[in-house]
């Protein structure tokens, strides 16, 4: 069982370590709101991964075979990334006081992590490709092995993103407000960049 957990941990690092929307959101939350918010994004993303894990176990390929399903995921992913990027920029340049009576329309850190991951084609491709391949080759349909593998993957994601969040919160403490604002702006612009790339790659579905 420990060898399956270790294998899952290593495979999970291939999912967590490449820079992507979740990494940017964790870093941005760490810089702007602190470590606790960054970890909530982390937990939300792992919760979405748990859903992908269940779907893979019952046959995600059937869902992805639907052109309507792929189109819906693409549009939701583009819209969410664009919203979060624009929200981050607006928050930086907004002149409203922090204690405004108007409640800001924004997902909580937990919800943001979940929504980014559950609508991310990058996550879908990873789970449908890397994990499904490992499941088919190494584990078959053994539920204990599957649970051990996901445990390792979830642990890898939690630890990696917690490290990113810690670095973001440390940056907030070590650097002045101008530097942290610049880093938050960069993360927001990169989020918009991911939205643009995702939109461009998905255009053939409309043609």
XYZ file of C-alpha atoms in Angstrom:
207
model
C 0.000 0.000 0.000
C 2.847 2.399 0.807
C 4.342 1.836 -2.632
C 1.014 2.761 -4.260
C 0.770 5.859 -2.043
C 4.335 6.848 -3.008
C 3.605 6.262 -6.694
C 0.478 8.405 -6.387
C 2.496 11.151 -4.709
C 5.016 11.221 -7.570
C 2.287 11.157 -10.198
C 0.462 13.909 -8.294
C 3.499 16.153 -8.532
C 3.219 16.002 -12.338
C -0.302 17.360 -11.888
C 0.478 20.057 -9.310
C 3.921 21.399 -10.225
C 3.417 22.744 -13.782
C 2.411 26.428 -13.509
C -1.264 26.916 -14.256
C -4.419 28.748 -13.136
C -4.534 27.046 -9.725
C -0.895 27.935 -9.041
C -1.587 31.558 -9.955
C -4.728 31.758 -7.814
C -2.952 30.193 -4.815
C -0.029 32.586 -5.211
C -2.294 35.612 -5.679
C -4.387 34.736 -2.623
C -1.243 34.172 -0.579
C 0.112 37.573 -1.547
C -3.121 39.532 -1.157
C -4.986 37.661 1.602
C -2.474 35.454 3.408
C -1.662 31.765 3.818
C -5.094 30.725 5.121
C -6.853 31.897 1.936
C -4.223 30.229 -0.249
C -4.728 26.905 1.545
C -8.507 27.200 1.070
C -7.923 27.506 -2.694
C -5.719 24.418 -2.407
C -8.418 22.425 -0.589
C -11.051 23.486 -3.126
C -8.871 22.296 -5.998
C -8.268 18.915 -4.347
C -12.023 18.559 -3.788
C -12.498 19.029 -7.539
C -9.741 16.469 -8.150
C -11.694 14.028 -5.982
C -14.670 14.440 -8.310
C -12.441 13.815 -11.333
C -11.118 10.703 -9.607
C -14.654 9.379 -9.116
C -15.605 10.203 -12.697
C -12.536 8.424 -14.039
C -13.413 5.382 -11.953
C -16.914 5.261 -13.474
C -15.894 6.250 -17.008
C -15.122 9.930 -17.687
C -14.347 9.101 -21.315
C -18.097 8.729 -21.981
C -18.698 12.265 -20.709
C -15.828 13.716 -22.716
C -17.109 11.973 -25.844
C -20.018 14.426 -25.872
C -19.291 17.518 -27.974
C -21.840 19.483 -25.931
C -20.062 18.508 -22.706
C -16.685 19.608 -24.058
C -18.146 22.891 -25.299
C -19.745 23.638 -21.913
C -16.507 22.912 -20.038
C -14.546 25.103 -22.460
C -16.880 28.081 -22.153
C -17.106 27.805 -18.355
C -13.326 27.551 -18.060
C -12.723 30.603 -20.264
C -15.348 32.677 -18.462
C -14.097 31.781 -14.982
C -10.421 32.495 -15.747
C -11.316 35.803 -17.395
C -13.532 36.773 -14.448
C -10.861 36.009 -11.863
C -8.195 37.868 -13.836
C -10.374 40.951 -14.309
C -11.511 40.799 -10.698
C -7.907 40.806 -9.504
C -7.063 43.832 -11.649
C -10.193 45.702 -10.563
C -9.445 44.967 -6.917
C -5.943 46.416 -7.257
C -7.061 49.644 -8.929
C -10.377 50.119 -7.168
C -10.620 53.318 -5.131
C -13.279 51.920 -2.792
C -12.302 51.599 0.876
C -11.697 48.108 2.218
C -14.607 48.402 4.616
C -17.153 49.132 1.932
C -20.782 48.407 2.729
C -21.196 46.810 -0.682
C -20.444 43.115 -0.670
C -17.961 42.224 -3.404
C -19.174 39.763 -6.026
C -16.395 37.235 -5.766
C -16.110 33.506 -5.081
C -14.616 32.492 -1.774
C -11.080 31.036 -1.892
C -12.496 27.521 -1.450
C -15.046 28.008 -4.229
C -12.472 29.641 -6.517
C -10.097 26.687 -6.190
C -12.904 24.210 -6.828
C -14.345 26.078 -9.828
C -10.979 26.706 -11.491
C -10.025 23.044 -11.223
C -13.398 21.514 -12.130
C -13.653 23.628 -15.326
C -9.973 23.356 -16.276
C -9.279 21.449 -19.507
C -5.701 21.025 -18.230
C -7.024 19.082 -15.241
C -9.432 17.097 -17.405
C -6.676 16.089 -19.820
C -4.390 15.094 -16.940
C -7.002 12.942 -15.220
C -8.290 11.407 -18.451
C -4.762 10.813 -19.747
C -2.097 10.404 -17.090
C -4.199 9.025 -14.242
C -6.482 6.891 -16.422
C -3.402 5.436 -18.110
C -1.766 4.634 -14.781
C -5.013 3.141 -13.535
C -5.359 0.913 -16.584
C -1.748 -0.269 -16.548
C -1.018 -0.637 -12.841
C -4.223 -0.951 -10.812
C -7.137 -2.103 -12.878
C -10.333 -1.713 -10.857
C -8.962 -2.590 -7.406
C -10.716 -0.061 -5.115
C -7.999 -0.192 -2.427
C -5.269 0.532 -4.954
C -7.333 3.308 -6.511
C -7.924 4.919 -3.107
C -4.208 4.671 -2.254
C -3.248 6.233 -5.564
C -5.650 9.137 -5.091
C -4.434 9.588 -1.517
C -0.902 10.101 -2.822
C -2.076 12.469 -5.554
C -4.165 14.532 -3.129
C -1.289 14.746 -0.655
C 1.106 15.915 -3.375
C -1.302 18.638 -4.495
C -2.016 19.800 -0.953
C 1.661 20.040 -0.018
C 2.803 21.671 -3.263
C 0.116 24.343 -3.324
C 0.578 24.950 0.411
C 4.229 25.667 -0.363
C 3.202 28.100 -3.118
C 0.773 29.796 -0.730
C 3.448 30.044 1.952
C 5.852 31.665 -0.513
C 3.136 34.121 -1.514
C 2.334 35.057 2.087
C 6.064 35.344 2.880
C 6.420 37.721 -0.058
C 3.661 39.840 1.452
C 5.606 40.110 4.705
C 9.038 40.648 3.161
C 8.250 43.185 0.446
C 6.431 46.490 0.462
C 2.921 47.027 -0.851
C 4.097 48.167 -4.291
C 5.957 44.888 -4.901
C 3.096 42.692 -3.684
C 0.611 44.691 -5.774
C 2.836 44.216 -8.827
C 2.972 40.451 -8.200
C -0.814 40.297 -7.785
C -1.227 42.245 -11.034
C 1.132 39.856 -12.831
C -0.859 36.848 -11.589
C -4.113 38.448 -12.755
C -2.674 39.229 -16.207
C -1.379 35.670 -16.526
C -4.849 34.409 -15.581
C -6.247 36.455 -18.476
C -3.501 34.975 -20.655
C -4.609 31.449 -19.749
C -8.203 32.418 -20.589
C -7.098 33.716 -24.003
C -5.032 30.603 -24.743
C -7.877 28.339 -23.689
C -10.345 30.292 -25.850
C -8.050 30.113 -28.871
C -7.452 26.380 -28.490
C -11.171 25.716 -28.174
C -12.263 27.751 -31.215
C -12.193 24.709 -33.555
C -15.171 23.343 -31.611
C -17.239 26.264 -32.932
C -16.012 25.998 -36.517
